[in-house]
Short mmCIF file of C-alpha atoms in Angstrom, two decimals:
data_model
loop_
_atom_site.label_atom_id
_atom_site.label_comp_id
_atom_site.label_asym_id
_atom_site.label_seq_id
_atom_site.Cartn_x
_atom_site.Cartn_y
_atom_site.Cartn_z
CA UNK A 278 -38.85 -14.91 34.59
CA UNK A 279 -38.28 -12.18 32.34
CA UNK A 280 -41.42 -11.35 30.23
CA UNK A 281 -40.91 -10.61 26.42
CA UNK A 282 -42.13 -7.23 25.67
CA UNK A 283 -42.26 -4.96 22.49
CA UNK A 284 -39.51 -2.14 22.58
CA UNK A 285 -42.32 0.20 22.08
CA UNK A 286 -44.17 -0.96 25.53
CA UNK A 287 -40.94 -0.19 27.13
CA UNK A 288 -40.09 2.99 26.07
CA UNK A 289 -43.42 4.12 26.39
CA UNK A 290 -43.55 2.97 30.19
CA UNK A 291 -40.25 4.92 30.64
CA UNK A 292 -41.20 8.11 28.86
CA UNK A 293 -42.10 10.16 32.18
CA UNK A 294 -39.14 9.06 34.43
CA UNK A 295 -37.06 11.19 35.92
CA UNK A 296 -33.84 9.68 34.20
CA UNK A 297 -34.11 7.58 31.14
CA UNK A 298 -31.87 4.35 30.81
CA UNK A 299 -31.38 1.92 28.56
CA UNK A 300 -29.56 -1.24 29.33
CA UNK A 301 -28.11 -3.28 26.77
CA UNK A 302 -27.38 -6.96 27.72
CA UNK A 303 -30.00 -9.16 29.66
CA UNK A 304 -27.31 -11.60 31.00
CA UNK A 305 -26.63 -11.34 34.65
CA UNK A 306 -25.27 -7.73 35.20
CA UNK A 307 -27.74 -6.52 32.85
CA UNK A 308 -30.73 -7.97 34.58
CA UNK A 309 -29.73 -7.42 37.89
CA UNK A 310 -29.26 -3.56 37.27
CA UNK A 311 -32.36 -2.87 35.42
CA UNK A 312 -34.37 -4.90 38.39
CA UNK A 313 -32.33 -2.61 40.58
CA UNK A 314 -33.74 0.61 39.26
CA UNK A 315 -37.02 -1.09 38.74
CA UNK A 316 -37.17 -0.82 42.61
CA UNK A 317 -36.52 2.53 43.17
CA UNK A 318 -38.77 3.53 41.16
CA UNK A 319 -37.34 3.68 37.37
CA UNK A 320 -38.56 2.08 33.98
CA UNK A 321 -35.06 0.73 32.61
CA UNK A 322 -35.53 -0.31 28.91
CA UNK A 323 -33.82 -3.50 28.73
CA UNK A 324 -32.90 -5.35 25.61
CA UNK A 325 -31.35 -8.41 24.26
CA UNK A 326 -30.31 -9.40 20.67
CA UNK A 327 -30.14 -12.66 21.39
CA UNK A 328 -33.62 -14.84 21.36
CA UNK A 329 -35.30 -15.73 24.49
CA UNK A 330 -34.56 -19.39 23.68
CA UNK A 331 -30.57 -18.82 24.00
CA UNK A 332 -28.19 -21.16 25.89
CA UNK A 333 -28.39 -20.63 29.53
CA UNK A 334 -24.77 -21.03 30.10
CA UNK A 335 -22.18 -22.70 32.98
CA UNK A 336 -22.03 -23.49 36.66
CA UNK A 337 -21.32 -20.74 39.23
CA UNK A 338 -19.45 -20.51 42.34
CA UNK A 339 -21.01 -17.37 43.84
CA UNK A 340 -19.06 -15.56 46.70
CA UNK A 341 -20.76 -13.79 49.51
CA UNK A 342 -20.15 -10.99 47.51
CA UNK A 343 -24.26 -10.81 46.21
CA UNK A 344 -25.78 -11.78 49.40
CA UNK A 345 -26.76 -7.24 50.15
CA UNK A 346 -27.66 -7.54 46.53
CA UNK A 347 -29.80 -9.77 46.60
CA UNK A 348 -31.77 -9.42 50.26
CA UNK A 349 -32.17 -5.61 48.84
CA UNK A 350 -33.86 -7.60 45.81
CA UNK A 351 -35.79 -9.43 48.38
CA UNK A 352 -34.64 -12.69 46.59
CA UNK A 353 -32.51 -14.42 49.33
CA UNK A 354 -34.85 -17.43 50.16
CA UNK A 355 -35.52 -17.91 45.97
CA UNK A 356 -31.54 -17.99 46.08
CA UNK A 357 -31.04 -20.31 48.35
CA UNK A 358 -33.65 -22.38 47.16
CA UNK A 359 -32.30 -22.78 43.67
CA UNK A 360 -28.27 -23.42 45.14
CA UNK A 361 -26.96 -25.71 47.35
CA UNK A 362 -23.69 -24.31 49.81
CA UNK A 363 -20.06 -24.68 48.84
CA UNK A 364 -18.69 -25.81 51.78
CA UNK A 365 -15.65 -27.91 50.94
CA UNK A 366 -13.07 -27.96 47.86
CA UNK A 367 -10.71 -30.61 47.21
CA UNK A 368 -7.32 -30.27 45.12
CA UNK A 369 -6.25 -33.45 43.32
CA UNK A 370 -2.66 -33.72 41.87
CA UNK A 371 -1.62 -34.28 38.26
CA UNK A 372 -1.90 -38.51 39.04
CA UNK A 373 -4.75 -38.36 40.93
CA UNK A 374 -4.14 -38.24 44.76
CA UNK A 375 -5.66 -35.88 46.62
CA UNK A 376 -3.65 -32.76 47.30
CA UNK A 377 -5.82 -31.15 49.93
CA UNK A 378 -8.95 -30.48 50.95
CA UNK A 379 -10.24 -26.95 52.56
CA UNK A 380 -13.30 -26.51 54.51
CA UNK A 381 -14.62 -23.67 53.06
CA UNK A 382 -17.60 -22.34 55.46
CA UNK A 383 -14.82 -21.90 58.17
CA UNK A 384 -13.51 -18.71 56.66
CA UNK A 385 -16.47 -17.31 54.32
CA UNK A 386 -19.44 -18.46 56.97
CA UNK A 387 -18.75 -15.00 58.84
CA UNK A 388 -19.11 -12.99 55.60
CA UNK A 389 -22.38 -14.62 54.52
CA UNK A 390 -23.29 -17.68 51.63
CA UNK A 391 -21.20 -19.31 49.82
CA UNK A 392 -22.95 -21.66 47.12
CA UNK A 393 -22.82 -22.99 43.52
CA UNK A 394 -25.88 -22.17 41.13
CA UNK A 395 -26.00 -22.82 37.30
CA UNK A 396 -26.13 -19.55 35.25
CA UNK A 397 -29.99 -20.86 33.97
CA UNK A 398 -30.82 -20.79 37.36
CA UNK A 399 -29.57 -17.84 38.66
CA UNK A 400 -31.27 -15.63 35.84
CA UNK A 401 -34.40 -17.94 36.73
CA UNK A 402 -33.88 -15.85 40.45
CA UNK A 403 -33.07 -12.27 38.49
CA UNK A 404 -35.63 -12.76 36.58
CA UNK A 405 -38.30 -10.01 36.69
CA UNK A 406 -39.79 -7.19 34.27
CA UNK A 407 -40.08 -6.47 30.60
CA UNK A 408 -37.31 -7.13 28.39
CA UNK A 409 -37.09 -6.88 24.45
CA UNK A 410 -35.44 -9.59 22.51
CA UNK A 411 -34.40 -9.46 19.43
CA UNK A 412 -33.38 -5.97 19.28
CA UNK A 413 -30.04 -4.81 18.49
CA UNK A 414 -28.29 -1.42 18.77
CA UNK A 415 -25.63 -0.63 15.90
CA UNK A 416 -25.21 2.88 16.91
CA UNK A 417 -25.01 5.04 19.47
CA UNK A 418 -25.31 8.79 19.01
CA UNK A 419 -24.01 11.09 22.02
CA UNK A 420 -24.80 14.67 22.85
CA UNK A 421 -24.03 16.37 25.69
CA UNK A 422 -27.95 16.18 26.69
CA UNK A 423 -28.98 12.91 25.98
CA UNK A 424 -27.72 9.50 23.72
CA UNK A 425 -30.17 8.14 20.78
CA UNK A 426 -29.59 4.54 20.23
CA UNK A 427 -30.29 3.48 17.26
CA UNK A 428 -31.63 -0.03 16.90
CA UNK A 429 -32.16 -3.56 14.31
CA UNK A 430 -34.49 -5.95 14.66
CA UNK A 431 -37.20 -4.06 16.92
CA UNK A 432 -40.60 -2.34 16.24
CA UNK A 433 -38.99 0.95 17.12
CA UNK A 434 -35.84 2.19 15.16
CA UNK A 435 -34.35 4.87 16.94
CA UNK A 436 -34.80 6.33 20.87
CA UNK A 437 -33.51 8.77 23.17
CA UNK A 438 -32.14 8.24 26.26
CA UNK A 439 -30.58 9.84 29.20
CA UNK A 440 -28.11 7.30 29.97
CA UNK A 441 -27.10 4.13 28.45
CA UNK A 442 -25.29 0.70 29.94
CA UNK A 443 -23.64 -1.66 28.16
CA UNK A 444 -24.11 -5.06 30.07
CA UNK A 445 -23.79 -7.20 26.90
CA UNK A 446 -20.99 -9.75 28.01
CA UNK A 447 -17.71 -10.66 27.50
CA UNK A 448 -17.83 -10.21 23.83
CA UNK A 449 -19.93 -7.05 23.87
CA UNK A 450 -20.69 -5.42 20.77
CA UNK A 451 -21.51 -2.02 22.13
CA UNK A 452 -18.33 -1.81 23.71
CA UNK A 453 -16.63 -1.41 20.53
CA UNK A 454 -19.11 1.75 19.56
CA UNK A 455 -17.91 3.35 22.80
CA UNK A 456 -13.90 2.37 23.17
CA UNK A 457 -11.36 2.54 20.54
CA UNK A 458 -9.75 -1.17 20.26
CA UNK A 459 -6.49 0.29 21.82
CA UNK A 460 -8.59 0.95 24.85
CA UNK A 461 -9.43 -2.77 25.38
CA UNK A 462 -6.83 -5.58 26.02
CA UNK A 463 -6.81 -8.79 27.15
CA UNK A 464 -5.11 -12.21 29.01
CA UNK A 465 -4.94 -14.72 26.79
CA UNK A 466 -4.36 -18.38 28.70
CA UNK A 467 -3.67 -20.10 25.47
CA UNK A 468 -6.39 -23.03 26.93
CA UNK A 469 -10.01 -24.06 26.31
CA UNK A 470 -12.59 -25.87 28.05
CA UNK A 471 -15.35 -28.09 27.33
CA UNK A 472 -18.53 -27.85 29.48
CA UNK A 473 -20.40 -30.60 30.34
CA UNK A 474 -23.39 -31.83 32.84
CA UNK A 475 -23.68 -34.35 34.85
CA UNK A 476 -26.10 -36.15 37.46
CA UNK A 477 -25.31 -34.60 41.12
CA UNK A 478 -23.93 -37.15 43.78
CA UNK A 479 -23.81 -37.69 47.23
CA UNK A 480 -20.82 -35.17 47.90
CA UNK A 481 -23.32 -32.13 47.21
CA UNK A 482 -21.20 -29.79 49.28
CA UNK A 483 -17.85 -30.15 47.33
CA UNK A 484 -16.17 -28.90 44.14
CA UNK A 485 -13.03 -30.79 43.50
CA UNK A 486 -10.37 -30.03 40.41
CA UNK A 487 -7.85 -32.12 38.67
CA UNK A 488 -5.03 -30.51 38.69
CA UNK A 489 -2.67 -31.52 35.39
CA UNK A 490 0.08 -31.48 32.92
CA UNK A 491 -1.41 -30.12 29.75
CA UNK A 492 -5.09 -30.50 31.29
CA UNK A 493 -7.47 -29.27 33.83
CA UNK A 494 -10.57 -31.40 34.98
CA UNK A 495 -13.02 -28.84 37.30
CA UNK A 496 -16.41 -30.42 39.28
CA UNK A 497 -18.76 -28.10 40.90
CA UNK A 498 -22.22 -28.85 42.19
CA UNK A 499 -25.31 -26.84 41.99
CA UNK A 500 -28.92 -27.88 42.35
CA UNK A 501 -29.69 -31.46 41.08
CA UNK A 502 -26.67 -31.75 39.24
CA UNK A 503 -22.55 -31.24 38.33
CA UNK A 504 -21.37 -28.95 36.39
CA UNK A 505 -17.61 -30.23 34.53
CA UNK A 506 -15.41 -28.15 32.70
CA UNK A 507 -12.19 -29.73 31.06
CA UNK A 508 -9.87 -28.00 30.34
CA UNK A 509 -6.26 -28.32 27.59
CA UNK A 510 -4.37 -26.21 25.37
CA UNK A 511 -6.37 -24.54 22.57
CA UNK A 512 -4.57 -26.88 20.22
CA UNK A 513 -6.53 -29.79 22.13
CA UNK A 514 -9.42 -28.53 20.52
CA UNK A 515 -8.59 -29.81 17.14
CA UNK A 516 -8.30 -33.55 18.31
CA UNK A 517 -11.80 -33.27 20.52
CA UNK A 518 -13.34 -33.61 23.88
CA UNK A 519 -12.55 -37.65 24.04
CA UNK A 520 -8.92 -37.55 23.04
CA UNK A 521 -8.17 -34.90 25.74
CA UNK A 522 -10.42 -37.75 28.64
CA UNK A 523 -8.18 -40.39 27.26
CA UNK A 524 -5.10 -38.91 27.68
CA UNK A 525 -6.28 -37.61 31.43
CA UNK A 526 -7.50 -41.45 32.35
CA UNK A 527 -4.40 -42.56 31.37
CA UNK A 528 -2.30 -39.93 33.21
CA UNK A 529 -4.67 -40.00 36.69
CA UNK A 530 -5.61 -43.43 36.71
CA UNK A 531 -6.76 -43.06 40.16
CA UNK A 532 -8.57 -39.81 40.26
CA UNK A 533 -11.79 -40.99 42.91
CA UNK A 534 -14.87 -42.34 42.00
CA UNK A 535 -16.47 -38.63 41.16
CA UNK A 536 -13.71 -37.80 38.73
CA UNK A 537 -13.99 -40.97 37.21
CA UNK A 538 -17.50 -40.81 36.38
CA UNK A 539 -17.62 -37.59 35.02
CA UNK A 540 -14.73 -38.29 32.84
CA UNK A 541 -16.48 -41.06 31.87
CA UNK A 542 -19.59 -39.30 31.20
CA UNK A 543 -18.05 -36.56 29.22
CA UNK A 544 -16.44 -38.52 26.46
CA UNK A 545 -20.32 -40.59 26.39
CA UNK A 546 -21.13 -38.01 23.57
CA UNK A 547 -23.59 -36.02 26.04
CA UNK A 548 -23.84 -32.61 25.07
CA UNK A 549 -21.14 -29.74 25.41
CA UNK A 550 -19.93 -26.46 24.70
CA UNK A 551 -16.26 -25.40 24.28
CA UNK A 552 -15.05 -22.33 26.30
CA UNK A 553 -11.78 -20.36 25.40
CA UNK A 554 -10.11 -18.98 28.15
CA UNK A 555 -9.36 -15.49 28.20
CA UNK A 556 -10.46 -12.20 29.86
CA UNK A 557 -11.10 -8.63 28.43
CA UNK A 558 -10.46 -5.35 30.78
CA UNK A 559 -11.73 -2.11 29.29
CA UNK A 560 -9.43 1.06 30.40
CA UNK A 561 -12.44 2.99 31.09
CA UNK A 562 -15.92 2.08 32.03
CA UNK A 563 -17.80 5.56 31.03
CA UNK A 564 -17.77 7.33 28.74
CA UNK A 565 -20.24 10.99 28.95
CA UNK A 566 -23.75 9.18 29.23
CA UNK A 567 -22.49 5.48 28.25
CA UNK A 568 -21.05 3.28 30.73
CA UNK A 569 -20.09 -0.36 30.57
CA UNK A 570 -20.86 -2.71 33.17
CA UNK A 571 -20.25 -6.67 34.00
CA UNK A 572 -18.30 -8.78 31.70
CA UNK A 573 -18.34 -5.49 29.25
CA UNK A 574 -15.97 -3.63 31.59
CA UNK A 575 -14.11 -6.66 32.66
CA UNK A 576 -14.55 -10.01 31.88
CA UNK A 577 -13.22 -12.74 33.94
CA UNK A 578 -11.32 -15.88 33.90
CA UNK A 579 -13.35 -18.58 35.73
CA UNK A 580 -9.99 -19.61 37.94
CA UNK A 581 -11.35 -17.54 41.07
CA UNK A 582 -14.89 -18.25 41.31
CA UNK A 583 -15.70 -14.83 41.39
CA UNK A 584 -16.49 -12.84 38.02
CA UNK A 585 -20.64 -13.34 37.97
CA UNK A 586 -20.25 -12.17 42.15
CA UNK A 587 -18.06 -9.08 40.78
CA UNK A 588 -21.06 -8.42 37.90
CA UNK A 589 -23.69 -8.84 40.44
CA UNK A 590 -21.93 -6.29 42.57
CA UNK A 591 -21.03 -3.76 39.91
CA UNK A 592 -24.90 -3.75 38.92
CA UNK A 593 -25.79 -2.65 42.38
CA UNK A 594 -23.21 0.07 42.75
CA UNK A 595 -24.08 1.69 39.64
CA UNK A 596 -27.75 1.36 40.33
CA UNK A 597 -26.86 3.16 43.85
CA UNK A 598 -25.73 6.01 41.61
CA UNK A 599 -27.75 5.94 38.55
CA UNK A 600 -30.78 6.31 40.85
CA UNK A 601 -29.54 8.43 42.94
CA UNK A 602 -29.71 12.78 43.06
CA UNK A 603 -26.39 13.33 41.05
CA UNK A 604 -26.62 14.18 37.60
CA UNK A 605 -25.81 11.54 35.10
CA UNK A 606 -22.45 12.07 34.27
CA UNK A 607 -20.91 12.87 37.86
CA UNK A 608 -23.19 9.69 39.03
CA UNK A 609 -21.40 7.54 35.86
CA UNK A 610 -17.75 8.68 36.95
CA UNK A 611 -18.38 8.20 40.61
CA UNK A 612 -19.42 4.42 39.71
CA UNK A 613 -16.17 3.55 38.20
CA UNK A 614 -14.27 5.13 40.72
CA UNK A 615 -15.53 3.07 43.16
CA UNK A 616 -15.98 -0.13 41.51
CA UNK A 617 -13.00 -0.73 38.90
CA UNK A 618 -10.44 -0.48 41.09
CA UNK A 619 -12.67 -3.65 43.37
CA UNK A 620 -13.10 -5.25 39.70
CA UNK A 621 -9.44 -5.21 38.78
CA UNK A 622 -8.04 -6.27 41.90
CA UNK A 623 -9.99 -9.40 41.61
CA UNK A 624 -9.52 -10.07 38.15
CA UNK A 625 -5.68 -9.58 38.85
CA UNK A 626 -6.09 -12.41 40.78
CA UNK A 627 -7.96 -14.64 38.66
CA UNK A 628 -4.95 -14.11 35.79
CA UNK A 629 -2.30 -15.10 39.02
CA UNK A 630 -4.32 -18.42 39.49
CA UNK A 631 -4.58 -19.34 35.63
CA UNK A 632 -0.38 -20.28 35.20
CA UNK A 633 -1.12 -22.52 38.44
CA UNK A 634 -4.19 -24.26 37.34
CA UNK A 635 -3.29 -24.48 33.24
CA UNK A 636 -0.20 -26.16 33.20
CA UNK A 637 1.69 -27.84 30.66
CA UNK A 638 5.34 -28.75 32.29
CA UNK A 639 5.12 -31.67 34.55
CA UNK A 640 8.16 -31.01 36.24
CA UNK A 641 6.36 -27.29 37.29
CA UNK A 642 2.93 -29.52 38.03
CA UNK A 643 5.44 -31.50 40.81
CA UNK A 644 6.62 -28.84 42.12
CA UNK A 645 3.03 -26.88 42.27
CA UNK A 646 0.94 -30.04 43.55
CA UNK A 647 3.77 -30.50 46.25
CA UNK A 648 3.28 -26.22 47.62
CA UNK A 649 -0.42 -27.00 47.41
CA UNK A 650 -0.11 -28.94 50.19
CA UNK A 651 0.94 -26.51 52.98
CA UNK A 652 -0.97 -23.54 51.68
CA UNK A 653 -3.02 -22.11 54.53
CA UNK A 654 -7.12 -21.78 53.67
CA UNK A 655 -6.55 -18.01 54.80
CA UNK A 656 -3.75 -17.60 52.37
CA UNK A 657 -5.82 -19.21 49.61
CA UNK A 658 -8.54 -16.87 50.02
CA UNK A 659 -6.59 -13.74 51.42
CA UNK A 660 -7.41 -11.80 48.23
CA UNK A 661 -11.67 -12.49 48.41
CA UNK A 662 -11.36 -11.76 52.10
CA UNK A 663 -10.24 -8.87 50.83
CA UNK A 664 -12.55 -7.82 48.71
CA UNK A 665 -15.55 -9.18 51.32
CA UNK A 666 -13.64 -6.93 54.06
CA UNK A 667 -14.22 -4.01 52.37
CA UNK A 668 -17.48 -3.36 50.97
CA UNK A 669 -17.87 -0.87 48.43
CA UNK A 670 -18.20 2.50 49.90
CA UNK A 671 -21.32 4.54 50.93
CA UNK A 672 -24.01 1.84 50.04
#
């Protein structure tokens, strides 16, 4: 776990490295990279406005994408230990018959693990070093030598650093003391999604979707338990979580005993968080001595499976650079030209995959639940593949 530590104990640990950095954000990207650098040999200050006690988030699908990431961490066996494979996934149609059902370990099994992991637990595995909490930056002052962050809500106000990262999420506030708001756009879905939690079952190896009219019902395992999203139109939102279960028991009477349950359970009252479904992209990820990183370069739709694999990847290319012999601005460009044009592509394809799985026309939910029926495995994944067939270069 990470271990709470006064922003003074940091920088004072880091004030005799070779290259000063400061990462803002200790969500996944965040932590990963300053863990990264911890290992060869750097003192990252790391810091987090929110409170250690903050919400530990959603259910992953991680792609084989983090498996050199995390054996370079040393952390495979703690990995697999806190996951459980993704080996099958199952497609249901908008009334409840099963559409088709992949075997997933045939096509991924050559490129390494495939396997869901709740967000708790994976930053449980990242875990590792000092972080501050609490502390805030509301301004960032660059020169062409260094960057002095200025910062609320620590024991130190102000601190000089040789590069800075901005790993604080999809709704990053340091983003917008970097980028003009012209410089940032977005793909708005129009949905939501409440997530819920549920007890595991005997199917531990399968995530299985819904596939609607007007809603969305998604079921992925990960240790000792489901995670649920369901999904509407953001209007949904106003009439609540149980109207939108109603409507879906109605509409797929005859859904299979998991979907049933978890319907079931997620209109009991349990708790829940809702989700709106968009994505940000940043047009550039550096900027002199600042660069953005994870979910603050370009945040992902969870459609794909693939935006925490994408963070956890980013992290280690730009700790191959930061690290590295380059000085710190040729080692920031050469990061994003080697890993947003990887990001994009597979965000692209998270955005294709939303109009398929958040639809409201029935007649175009016929038509897609009848396709889904003939479509290849290989063609499904042809765009991961992809990505897993070509690494990112020189690491």
């Amino acid at each position: 776990m990470l271990e709470s530590t006064s922003l003074r104990a940091q920088l004072e640990a880091a004030r005799t490295d070779r290259r000063r950095v400061l990462v803002i954000g200790a969500g996944i990207a965040g932590v990963t990279l300053a863990r990264l650098l911890r290992g060869r040999g750097l003192h990252p200050v790391l810091v987090e406005r929110a409170g250690p006690d903050a919400p530990s988030g959603y259910m992953l699908a991680l792609m084989p994408l983090v498996d050199p990431v995390l054996a370079e961490l040393g952390l495979t066996e703690a990995y697999r230990a806190a996951s459980v494979p993704m080996n099958r996934y199952r497609i249901r149609s908008r009334r409840g018959s099963v559409v088709r059902e992949y075997t997933m370990g045939r096509l991924l099994d050559a490129y390494g693990d495939y396997r869901g992991i709740s967000r708790g637990d994976l930053m449980a595995v990242l875990g590792g070093g000092a972080v501050s909490y609490g502390a805030n930056v509301i301004e960032l002052d660059q020169r062409v030598d260094a960057v002095t962050a200025v910062f609320a809500g620590a024991d130190v106000a102000e601190a000089e650093f040789d590069a800075v990262i901005a790993a604080d999420g999809l709704h990053s506030a340091t983003r917008g003391l970097v980028l003009e708001p012209e410089q940032v756009s977005g793909y708005e879905t129009g949905w939501g999604g409440w997530v819920v939690w549920t007890d595991a079952d005997a199917d531990a190896d399968l995530g299985e979707e819904l596939w609607g009219a007007g809603w969305f019902v998604g079921t992925y395992p990960v240790k000792g338990r489901l995670g649920v999203i369901v999904c509407g139109p953001a209007e949904a939102a106003d009439d609540g979580l149980a109207a939108l279960v109603a409507r879906i028991r109605t509409e797929a009477p005859a859904a299979g005993g998991r979907l049933d349950r978890v319907l079931a359970d997620a209109a009991d009252g349990r708790g829940s968080y809702y989700w709106p479904l968009y994505d940000k992209r940043s047009a550039t990820w550096t900027s002199g001595r600042i660069a953005l990183v994870g979910d603050a370069a370009a945040g992902f739709l969870p459609t794909a499976g693939i935006g925490a694999g994408m963070a956890v990847e980013s992290a280690w290319v730009l700790a191959h650079h930061l690290a590295g012999d380059a000085p710190v601005l040729p080692a920031l460009r050469a990061y994003e030209r080697t890993q947003r044009p990887r990001v994009e592509a597979a965000q692209r394809n998270s955005r294709r995959l939303a109009p398929m799985m958040f639809n409201r026309s029935p007649a175009a939910a016929a038509v897609r639940d009848a396709a889904a029926r003939f479509v290849p495995l290989g063609v499904a994944l042809r765009p991961i593949r992809k990505l897993l067939d070509t690494r990112p270069s020189g690491l």
